[in-house]
Short mmCIF file of C-alpha atoms (C1' of nucleotides) in Angstrom, two decimals:
data_model
loop_
_atom_site.label_atom_id
_atom_site.label_comp_id
_atom_site.label_asym_id
_atom_site.label_seq_id
_atom_site.Cartn_x
_atom_site.Cartn_y
_atom_site.Cartn_z
CA MET A 1 -18.28 30.77 -20.74
CA GLY A 2 -18.71 28.89 -18.04
CA VAL A 3 -21.20 26.50 -18.21
CA PRO A 4 -20.47 23.24 -16.81
CA ARG A 5 -17.36 23.74 -14.98
CA ASN A 6 -19.94 22.31 -11.50
CA ILE A 7 -20.79 19.46 -13.80
CA SER A 8 -17.27 17.99 -14.88
CA MET A 9 -15.00 19.29 -11.79
CA PRO A 10 -16.40 16.86 -9.39
CA GLN A 11 -16.97 14.16 -12.10
CA ILE A 12 -13.31 14.16 -12.39
CA LEU A 13 -11.90 14.04 -9.23
CA GLY A 14 -14.30 11.55 -8.07
CA ALA A 15 -12.65 9.11 -11.27
CA ALA A 16 -9.60 10.32 -10.05
CA GLU A 17 -9.75 9.32 -6.25
CA GLN A 18 -11.74 6.15 -7.60
CA VAL A 19 -8.27 5.07 -10.39
CA PHE A 20 -5.98 6.50 -8.28
CA GLY A 21 -6.83 4.90 -5.25
CA LYS A 22 -6.73 1.74 -6.88
CA HIS A 23 -3.45 1.57 -8.76
CA GLY A 24 -1.48 4.57 -7.44
CA PHE A 25 0.14 7.21 -9.14
CA SER A 26 2.38 5.52 -11.48
CA GLY A 27 -0.07 2.92 -11.86
CA ALA A 28 -3.45 5.13 -12.79
CA THR A 29 -3.96 6.02 -16.43
CA MET A 30 -5.88 9.19 -17.98
CA ALA A 31 -7.02 7.04 -19.85
CA GLU A 32 -9.12 4.76 -17.12
CA ILE A 33 -9.96 8.30 -15.56
CA ALA A 34 -11.55 9.89 -18.03
CA ARG A 35 -13.29 6.62 -18.87
CA VAL A 36 -14.57 6.49 -15.48
CA ALA A 37 -15.57 10.54 -15.62
CA GLN A 38 -17.54 9.15 -18.73
CA LEU A 39 -15.84 11.72 -20.68
CA PRO A 40 -12.99 12.59 -23.13
CA LYS A 41 -9.64 12.11 -22.33
CA ALA A 42 -8.72 15.86 -23.75
CA ASN A 43 -11.32 17.22 -20.90
CA ILE A 44 -9.45 16.32 -18.13
CA HIS A 45 -6.34 17.84 -19.00
CA TYR A 46 -8.17 21.11 -19.99
CA TYR A 47 -9.17 21.16 -15.95
CA PHE A 48 -5.75 19.93 -15.08
CA THR A 49 -2.96 20.86 -17.17
CA THR A 50 -1.14 17.14 -16.27
CA LYS A 51 -1.41 14.07 -14.52
CA GLU A 52 0.99 15.24 -11.57
CA ALA A 53 -1.60 18.53 -10.78
CA LEU A 54 -4.64 16.38 -10.81
CA TYR A 55 -3.59 13.88 -8.56
CA LYS A 56 -2.00 16.69 -6.23
CA ALA A 57 -5.97 18.13 -5.78
CA VAL A 58 -7.26 15.17 -5.05
CA LEU A 59 -4.36 14.13 -2.60
CA GLU A 60 -4.78 17.40 -0.64
CA HIS A 61 -8.46 16.87 -0.73
CA THR A 62 -8.51 13.24 0.77
CA LEU A 63 -6.09 14.51 3.69
CA THR A 64 -8.57 16.78 4.95
CA ASP A 65 -10.96 14.67 5.14
CA TRP A 66 -8.64 12.02 6.70
CA LEU A 67 -7.41 14.31 9.66
CA ALA A 68 -10.81 15.17 9.96
CA ASP A 69 -12.30 12.99 12.62
CA ALA A 70 -9.28 13.03 15.42
CA ASP A 71 -10.13 16.47 16.59
CA PHE A 72 -13.28 16.13 17.60
CA TRP A 73 -13.14 12.57 18.89
CA ILE A 74 -9.42 12.99 20.63
CA SER A 75 -10.13 15.63 23.33
CA PRO A 76 -9.16 16.02 27.24
CA ASP A 77 -12.96 16.68 27.74
CA ARG A 78 -13.62 13.06 26.95
CA SER A 79 -13.09 9.91 29.03
CA PRO A 80 -10.71 8.05 26.89
CA GLN A 81 -13.02 5.11 27.00
CA GLU A 82 -15.56 7.84 25.16
CA ALA A 83 -12.53 8.70 22.69
CA LEU A 84 -11.07 6.30 21.68
CA HIS A 85 -14.73 4.41 20.89
CA GLY A 86 -15.49 7.48 18.90
CA TYR A 87 -12.62 7.51 16.94
CA VAL A 88 -11.92 4.02 16.55
CA THR A 89 -15.45 3.56 15.23
CA ALA A 90 -15.16 6.59 13.26
CA LYS A 91 -11.77 5.33 11.71
CA LEU A 92 -13.07 2.00 10.39
CA ALA A 93 -16.29 3.95 9.13
CA PHE A 94 -14.36 6.14 6.66
CA SER A 95 -12.46 3.30 5.82
CA ARG A 96 -15.68 1.54 4.50
CA ASN A 97 -17.35 4.27 3.20
CA ARG A 98 -14.21 6.08 1.54
CA PRO A 99 -11.98 3.00 0.82
CA ASP A 100 -10.47 4.78 -2.32
CA ALA A 101 -9.17 7.83 -0.30
CA SER A 102 -7.46 5.21 2.14
CA ARG A 103 -5.73 3.15 -0.68
CA LEU A 104 -4.89 6.33 -1.75
CA PHE A 105 -2.70 8.00 0.50
CA ALA A 106 -1.99 4.23 1.61
CA HIS A 107 -0.26 4.19 -2.14
CA GLU A 108 1.38 7.38 -1.79
CA ILE A 109 2.85 6.87 1.50
CA LEU A 110 4.01 3.26 0.42
CA GLU A 111 5.89 4.86 -2.92
CA GLY A 112 7.59 7.59 -0.34
CA ALA A 113 5.27 9.82 0.38
CA GLN A 114 6.79 12.85 -2.14
CA HIS A 115 4.18 14.32 -2.87
CA VAL A 116 2.56 14.64 0.85
CA HIS A 117 6.29 14.83 2.47
CA ALA A 118 5.84 18.74 3.30
CA TYR A 119 2.16 18.21 4.69
CA LEU A 120 3.31 15.00 6.83
CA ALA A 121 6.23 16.88 8.34
CA THR A 122 4.22 20.00 9.30
CA THR A 123 0.44 19.40 9.76
CA LEU A 124 0.64 15.70 10.53
CA ARG A 125 3.45 16.10 13.08
CA GLU A 126 1.91 19.08 14.87
CA HIS A 127 -1.71 17.18 14.56
CA VAL A 128 0.37 14.24 16.64
CA ALA A 129 1.91 16.93 19.12
CA HIS A 130 -1.53 18.14 19.51
CA LEU A 131 -3.20 14.84 20.49
CA ALA A 132 -0.32 14.48 23.21
CA HIS A 133 -1.75 16.65 25.38
CA SER A 134 -5.30 14.83 25.82
CA PHE A 135 -2.82 11.61 26.26
CA THR A 136 -1.09 13.25 28.97
CA HIS A 137 -4.19 14.66 30.63
CA TRP A 138 -5.52 10.85 31.24
CA LYS A 139 -2.48 9.81 32.14
CA ARG A 140 -2.17 12.88 34.92
CA THR A 141 -5.59 12.28 36.17
CA GLY A 142 -5.19 8.62 36.41
CA GLN A 143 -7.34 7.55 33.79
CA MET A 144 -4.93 6.01 31.42
CA ARG A 145 -1.81 4.80 31.51
CA ARG A 146 0.75 6.34 29.97
CA VAL A 147 1.29 5.78 26.10
CA ASP A 148 4.36 6.61 23.44
CA THR A 149 2.04 8.96 21.81
CA PRO A 150 3.06 8.26 17.73
CA HIS A 151 3.60 5.18 18.48
CA PHE A 152 0.14 4.68 19.73
CA MET A 153 -1.13 6.28 16.93
CA PHE A 154 0.68 4.54 14.61
CA CYS A 155 -0.93 1.68 15.63
CA LEU A 156 -4.95 3.06 16.14
CA TRP A 157 -4.16 4.07 11.99
CA SER A 158 -2.72 1.14 10.62
CA MET A 159 -5.12 -1.23 12.40
CA THR A 160 -8.70 1.11 11.19
CA GLN A 161 -6.95 1.54 7.75
CA ALA A 162 -6.47 -1.59 7.18
CA TYR A 163 -10.21 -2.53 7.10
CA ALA A 164 -9.54 -0.58 3.47
CA ASP A 165 -6.07 -1.04 2.39
CA MET A 166 -5.86 -4.80 3.23
CA ARG A 167 -9.78 -5.48 2.38
CA ALA A 168 -8.76 -7.72 -0.35
CA GLN A 169 -6.23 -10.02 2.03
CA MET A 170 -9.08 -10.11 4.58
CA ALA A 171 -11.82 -11.32 2.44
CA ALA A 172 -9.93 -14.13 1.14
CA VAL A 173 -8.92 -14.94 4.50
CA LEU A 174 -12.33 -14.85 5.68
CA GLY A 175 -13.25 -16.62 2.74
CA GLN A 176 -15.59 -13.86 1.42
CA LYS A 177 -15.62 -12.07 -2.09
CA THR A 178 -16.09 -8.79 0.18
CA LEU A 179 -16.15 -7.51 3.56
CA THR A 180 -19.65 -6.92 5.46
CA GLU A 181 -21.16 -5.12 7.93
CA THR A 182 -20.56 -8.04 10.63
CA ASP A 183 -16.64 -7.53 9.78
CA TYR A 184 -16.96 -4.24 10.30
CA GLU A 185 -18.22 -4.97 14.05
CA ARG A 186 -15.71 -7.88 14.91
CA ALA A 187 -13.22 -5.85 13.89
CA ALA A 188 -14.30 -2.86 15.85
CA HIS A 189 -14.93 -4.96 18.91
CA THR A 190 -11.52 -6.78 18.32
CA ILE A 191 -10.22 -3.22 18.27
CA LEU A 192 -11.35 -2.05 20.75
CA ASP A 193 -11.00 -4.27 23.14
CA LEU A 194 -7.55 -4.19 22.56
CA LEU A 195 -7.65 -0.88 24.07
CA LEU A 196 -10.34 -0.65 26.75
CA GLN A 197 -10.54 -4.49 28.14
CA PRO A 198 -11.46 -3.85 32.04
CA THR A 199 -8.85 -6.90 32.69
CA SER A 200 -6.09 -7.78 31.40
CA ARG A 201 -6.11 -9.92 28.07
CA THR A 202 -3.95 -12.40 29.20
CA LEU A 203 -4.25 -13.63 32.59
CA GLU A 204 -2.09 -14.69 35.34
CA LYS A 205 -1.50 -18.19 35.79
CA THR A 206 -3.05 -19.32 39.30
CA MET B 1 26.47 -24.50 -21.05
CA GLY B 2 24.64 -23.46 -18.27
CA VAL B 3 27.65 -20.59 -16.41
CA PRO B 4 26.00 -18.09 -14.30
CA ARG B 5 22.51 -19.06 -14.21
CA ASN B 6 23.73 -19.37 -10.32
CA ILE B 7 25.30 -15.82 -10.84
CA SER B 8 22.39 -14.02 -12.77
CA MET B 9 19.19 -15.36 -10.94
CA PRO B 10 19.68 -14.10 -7.48
CA GLN B 11 20.97 -10.86 -9.21
CA ILE B 12 17.84 -10.06 -10.88
CA LEU B 13 15.59 -11.41 -8.09
CA GLY B 14 17.22 -9.13 -5.70
CA ALA B 15 16.38 -6.47 -7.60
CA ALA B 16 12.77 -7.32 -8.62
CA GLU B 17 12.20 -7.34 -4.49
CA GLN B 18 13.59 -4.40 -4.38
CA VAL B 19 12.33 -2.14 -7.08
CA PHE B 20 8.77 -4.07 -6.82
CA GLY B 21 8.81 -3.25 -3.54
CA LYS B 22 9.43 0.44 -3.60
CA HIS B 23 6.51 0.99 -7.42
CA GLY B 24 4.48 -2.04 -6.97
CA PHE B 25 4.17 -4.08 -10.29
CA SER B 26 2.59 -1.11 -12.49
CA GLY B 27 4.58 1.19 -11.06
CA ALA B 28 8.21 -0.63 -11.76
CA THR B 29 9.88 -0.98 -15.02
CA MET B 30 12.28 -3.09 -16.46
CA ALA B 31 14.61 -1.17 -16.85
CA GLU B 32 15.52 -0.27 -13.72
CA ILE B 33 15.28 -3.81 -12.45
CA ALA B 34 17.84 -4.48 -14.84
CA ARG B 35 20.42 -1.33 -13.93
CA VAL B 36 20.01 -2.20 -10.09
CA ALA B 37 20.48 -5.72 -11.28
CA GLN B 38 23.95 -4.41 -13.63
CA LEU B 39 22.48 -6.52 -16.35
CA PRO B 40 21.45 -5.77 -19.41
CA LYS B 41 17.43 -5.58 -19.96
CA ALA B 42 17.37 -8.57 -22.82
CA ASN B 43 18.97 -10.45 -19.71
CA ILE B 44 16.47 -10.44 -17.79
CA HIS B 45 13.67 -11.56 -20.14
CA TYR B 46 16.07 -14.33 -20.97
CA TYR B 47 15.30 -15.57 -17.50
CA PHE B 48 11.70 -14.49 -17.03
CA THR B 49 9.63 -14.05 -20.94
CA THR B 50 7.13 -11.75 -19.00
CA LYS B 51 7.19 -8.60 -16.33
CA GLU B 52 4.33 -10.48 -15.11
CA ALA B 53 6.02 -13.99 -15.12
CA LEU B 54 9.24 -12.26 -13.12
CA TYR B 55 6.11 -10.68 -11.02
CA LYS B 56 5.05 -13.79 -9.50
CA ALA B 57 7.87 -15.72 -8.93
CA VAL B 58 9.47 -12.64 -6.78
CA LEU B 59 6.08 -12.41 -5.26
CA GLU B 60 5.60 -16.50 -4.23
CA HIS B 61 9.43 -16.12 -2.66
CA THR B 62 8.58 -13.31 -0.54
CA LEU B 63 5.45 -15.02 0.71
CA THR B 64 7.37 -18.25 1.79
CA ASP B 65 8.98 -15.80 4.48
CA TRP B 66 6.35 -13.39 5.16
CA LEU B 67 4.92 -16.51 6.82
CA ALA B 68 7.50 -18.40 8.11
CA ASP B 69 7.35 -16.39 11.93
CA ALA B 70 4.00 -17.52 12.91
CA ASP B 71 4.23 -21.15 12.84
CA PHE B 72 7.54 -21.11 15.20
CA TRP B 73 5.89 -18.63 17.80
CA ILE B 74 2.64 -19.12 17.53
CA SER B 75 1.90 -22.60 18.88
CA PRO B 76 -0.50 -24.19 21.95
CA ASP B 77 2.92 -24.97 24.12
CA ARG B 78 4.03 -21.90 24.45
CA SER B 79 2.63 -19.27 27.17
CA PRO B 80 0.48 -16.71 25.41
CA GLN B 81 3.03 -13.33 26.18
CA GLU B 82 6.21 -15.86 25.35
CA ALA B 83 4.26 -16.28 21.76
CA LEU B 84 2.96 -12.75 21.45
CA HIS B 85 6.03 -11.13 22.26
CA GLY B 86 8.63 -13.35 20.14
CA TYR B 87 5.61 -13.29 17.31
CA VAL B 88 5.46 -9.49 16.88
CA THR B 89 9.83 -9.17 17.94
CA ALA B 90 9.79 -11.28 14.64
CA LYS B 91 7.36 -9.23 12.41
CA LEU B 92 8.77 -6.20 13.56
CA ALA B 93 12.72 -7.54 12.24
CA PHE B 94 11.14 -8.34 9.33
CA SER B 95 9.53 -5.34 8.65
CA ARG B 96 12.98 -3.51 9.84
CA ASN B 97 15.70 -5.98 7.70
CA ARG B 98 13.19 -7.11 4.74
CA PRO B 99 11.21 -3.80 4.13
CA ASP B 100 11.34 -4.57 0.13
CA ALA B 101 9.27 -7.52 0.78
CA SER B 102 6.84 -6.11 2.88
CA ARG B 103 5.69 -3.66 0.58
CA LEU B 104 5.65 -5.79 -2.11
CA PHE B 105 3.20 -7.72 -0.84
CA ALA B 106 1.43 -4.52 0.77
CA HIS B 107 1.48 -2.92 -3.07
CA GLU B 108 0.15 -6.76 -4.04
CA ILE B 109 -2.78 -6.36 -1.90
CA LEU B 110 -3.68 -2.63 -2.73
CA GLU B 111 -4.16 -3.12 -6.32
CA GLY B 112 -6.92 -6.26 -5.37
CA ALA B 113 -4.19 -8.90 -4.86
CA GLN B 114 -5.05 -10.56 -8.03
CA HIS B 115 -1.90 -12.51 -8.29
CA VAL B 116 -1.98 -13.98 -4.83
CA HIS B 117 -6.02 -14.60 -4.54
CA ALA B 118 -5.72 -18.30 -4.64
CA TYR B 119 -3.22 -18.31 -2.19
CA LEU B 120 -4.26 -16.34 0.35
CA ALA B 121 -8.33 -17.95 -0.03
CA THR B 122 -6.01 -21.40 0.36
CA THR B 123 -2.54 -21.78 1.89
CA LEU B 124 -3.14 -18.30 4.23
CA ARG B 125 -6.76 -19.09 5.24
CA GLU B 126 -6.14 -22.48 6.31
CA HIS B 127 -2.84 -20.61 8.18
CA VAL B 128 -5.18 -18.72 10.48
CA ALA B 129 -7.30 -21.40 11.23
CA HIS B 130 -4.31 -23.58 12.56
CA LEU B 131 -3.52 -20.60 14.29
CA ALA B 132 -6.77 -20.67 16.03
CA HIS B 133 -6.27 -23.55 17.98
CA SER B 134 -3.61 -22.27 19.81
CA PHE B 135 -6.03 -19.11 20.63
CA THR B 136 -8.86 -21.89 21.71
CA HIS B 137 -6.29 -23.82 24.14
CA TRP B 138 -4.89 -20.94 25.63
CA LYS B 139 -8.65 -19.36 26.57
CA ARG B 140 -9.11 -22.84 27.42
CA THR B 141 -6.63 -23.41 29.87
CA GLY B 142 -7.54 -19.74 31.48
CA GLN B 143 -4.55 -18.25 30.29
CA MET B 144 -5.70 -15.99 28.39
CA ARG B 145 -9.16 -13.83 27.21
CA ARG B 146 -11.06 -14.92 24.12
CA VAL B 147 -10.41 -13.39 21.15
CA ASP B 148 -11.12 -13.40 17.65
CA THR B 149 -8.81 -14.81 15.83
CA PRO B 150 -9.16 -13.19 11.74
CA HIS B 151 -9.34 -10.29 13.05
CA PHE B 152 -7.01 -10.47 15.72
CA MET B 153 -4.06 -11.45 13.65
CA PHE B 154 -5.76 -8.31 11.20
CA CYS B 155 -4.63 -6.41 14.07
CA LEU B 156 -0.95 -8.49 14.57
CA TRP B 157 -0.35 -7.72 11.21
CA SER B 158 -1.42 -4.51 10.88
CA MET B 159 0.37 -2.84 13.33
CA THR B 160 3.29 -4.50 12.73
CA GLN B 161 4.13 -4.07 8.80
CA ALA B 162 2.89 -0.28 8.99
CA TYR B 163 6.51 -0.02 10.60
CA ALA B 164 8.05 -0.97 6.87
CA ASP B 165 4.98 0.04 4.34
CA MET B 166 4.38 3.28 6.25
CA ARG B 167 7.53 3.81 7.51
CA ALA B 168 7.80 7.23 5.07
CA GLN B 169 5.14 8.95 7.22
CA MET B 170 6.28 7.85 10.56
CA ALA B 171 9.32 9.33 10.07
CA ALA B 172 7.67 12.29 8.84
CA VAL B 173 5.86 12.43 11.89
CA LEU B 174 9.05 11.49 13.88
CA GLY B 175 10.88 14.85 12.21
CA GLN B 176 13.10 12.48 11.24
CA LYS B 177 15.01 11.30 7.97
CA THR B 178 14.35 7.60 8.81
CA LEU B 179 13.32 5.08 11.17
CA THR B 180 16.06 4.40 13.66
CA GLU B 181 16.54 1.52 16.43
CA THR B 182 15.05 3.29 18.81
CA ASP B 183 11.58 3.41 17.19
CA TYR B 184 11.84 -0.45 16.37
CA GLU B 185 12.08 -0.69 20.29
CA ARG B 186 9.17 2.38 21.24
CA ALA B 187 7.15 0.06 18.78
CA ALA B 188 7.75 -3.45 20.10
CA HIS B 189 6.90 -1.81 23.90
CA THR B 190 3.35 0.16 22.29
CA ILE B 191 2.18 -2.66 20.67
CA LEU B 192 2.88 -5.59 23.20
CA ASP B 193 1.45 -3.33 25.77
CA LEU B 194 -1.65 -3.36 24.18
CA LEU B 195 -1.06 -7.42 23.88
CA LEU B 196 0.36 -8.43 27.35
CA GLN B 197 -0.66 -5.37 29.96
CA PRO B 198 -0.68 -6.82 33.61
CA THR B 199 -3.06 -4.40 33.80
CA SER B 200 -5.92 -2.26 32.17
CA ARG B 201 -5.45 0.68 29.66
CA THR B 202 -7.93 2.59 30.47
CA LEU B 203 -8.23 2.41 34.13
CA GLU B 204 -11.47 2.32 36.40
CA LYS B 205 -12.65 5.57 37.85
CA THR B 206 -12.70 5.83 41.67
"C1'" DG C 1 24.25 -17.75 -22.22
"C1'" DT C 2 25.27 -12.68 -23.46
"C1'" DC C 3 24.28 -7.88 -25.28
"C1'" DT C 4 22.77 -4.25 -29.13
"C1'" DA C 5 19.52 -2.71 -31.66
"C1'" DT C 6 14.72 -2.73 -32.42
"C1'" DA C 7 9.92 -3.59 -33.22
"C1'" DT C 8 5.64 -2.52 -31.35
"C1'" DA C 9 2.06 -0.53 -28.04
"C1'" DG C 10 -0.10 2.31 -24.58
"C1'" DC C 11 1.52 6.69 -22.22
"C1'" DG C 12 0.60 11.55 -21.20
"C1'" DA C 13 -0.07 15.37 -23.90
"C1'" DT C 14 -1.58 18.89 -27.44
"C1'" DA C 15 -3.38 21.00 -32.14
"C1'" DG C 16 -7.05 22.68 -34.16
"C1'" DA C 17 -11.78 22.28 -35.63
"C1'" DC C 18 -16.67 23.16 -33.52
"C1'" DG D 1 -16.27 24.32 -23.24
"C1'" DT D 2 -15.42 20.06 -25.65
"C1'" DC D 3 -14.38 16.48 -28.47
"C1'" DT D 4 -11.38 13.90 -32.37
"C1'" DA D 5 -7.06 13.39 -33.58
"C1'" DT D 6 -2.33 12.91 -33.29
"C1'" DC D 7 2.53 14.11 -32.11
"C1'" DG D 8 6.44 12.25 -28.66
"C1'" DC D 9 8.39 9.86 -25.33
"C1'" DT D 10 8.68 5.61 -22.83
"C1'" DA D 11 7.16 0.86 -21.75
"C1'" DT D 12 7.42 -4.57 -22.76
"C1'" DA D 13 9.41 -7.50 -25.79
"C1'" DT D 14 12.18 -9.81 -29.56
"C1'" DA D 15 15.73 -10.10 -33.34
"C1'" DG D 16 19.55 -11.56 -34.16
"C1'" DA D 17 24.16 -11.57 -33.85
"C1'" DC D 18 28.26 -13.09 -31.02
#
DNA sequence: GTCTATATAGCGATAGAC
DNA sequence: GTCTATCGCTATATAGAC
């Protein structure tokens, strides 16, 4: 009893993140996950009785990682410049290093967020409410203009996640096969320029 | 010969946009499309021999609409304020009024953009190159700061499309069942504040 | 052109030997 | 715990009557 649980499980979870991230829940097949994990199909059903059980396990795992950066960076102890720079950079790095995790999440939301609705309505909602404290603090101390916290976060999330979810479109528009390090640098520069610009974007006519 | 081609075709295309927009290509079923279109399954295969042929037809149709707003609004004849205001508002309206079209496109890109890669690499790429002329003009005439055109457009697209693609997540975070008119107004305000703010977002410390 | 009935393939899931 | 073989179901697609 109990030999390669430690060996098979990570293989399965890794393959599942990759395949679910590429095709979403309905588009993914257990056969492809088994192929990527280099395991017979039946072995996966030994650890996870149903496709949905495997999906939920992978989803919860990625959601935890997805939230990790915000509390570290967006804190009243930092300046808004430092906080936004750190957060955007971390999010872009996540999109670059864990694209399948970001895309798995995007698929889930796109299909109606049925499996994660409870999580979004409780944990993520409270998370955003918590972040509002930092923005309120920065406004009160004159370090930043007022923002509509949830919609401001929607903007941050969509701009940074797009570099994982929409990378096929971006690469095509840029005339490249894939996104390169330069693209992520330009992304950071463009996004931070919107958020942190020292002078106005659209200038007054003289 | 030829009675209800005019009647069945729009029904099929409308139902297909709805179902493909909800589930993507792999997740959608011909049976559900037939049910939504209130037609027998076989009738759809009469007009479109394969599921993929139907998918491509719907996809091309939505892509045309998706591009329509940009050339109208983003033009050197306008001020950057007017252009960005008009474009962002139009894009948000598209997300609100044609959510299935936006989500169909998002599904396609997420799954690797295999069906639209040629379109993105030619038409959309040229489209972005064309838009760069406006931004260059505004920079040259001192109306706007320099931008990295493709990445700036990626930001505009992701922020506005998120209000169709990610609306399930947004509603959950806002503690609502769906997005309301107020949410789209706040979205426009937040996005335009990032783009058009008359003073800096993060203020200098005194 | 329309629709019922069905062929064929691929899916998730399981049985049972090892 | 692992793996081969297979069940039962649902999907796309077609045949053929009307």
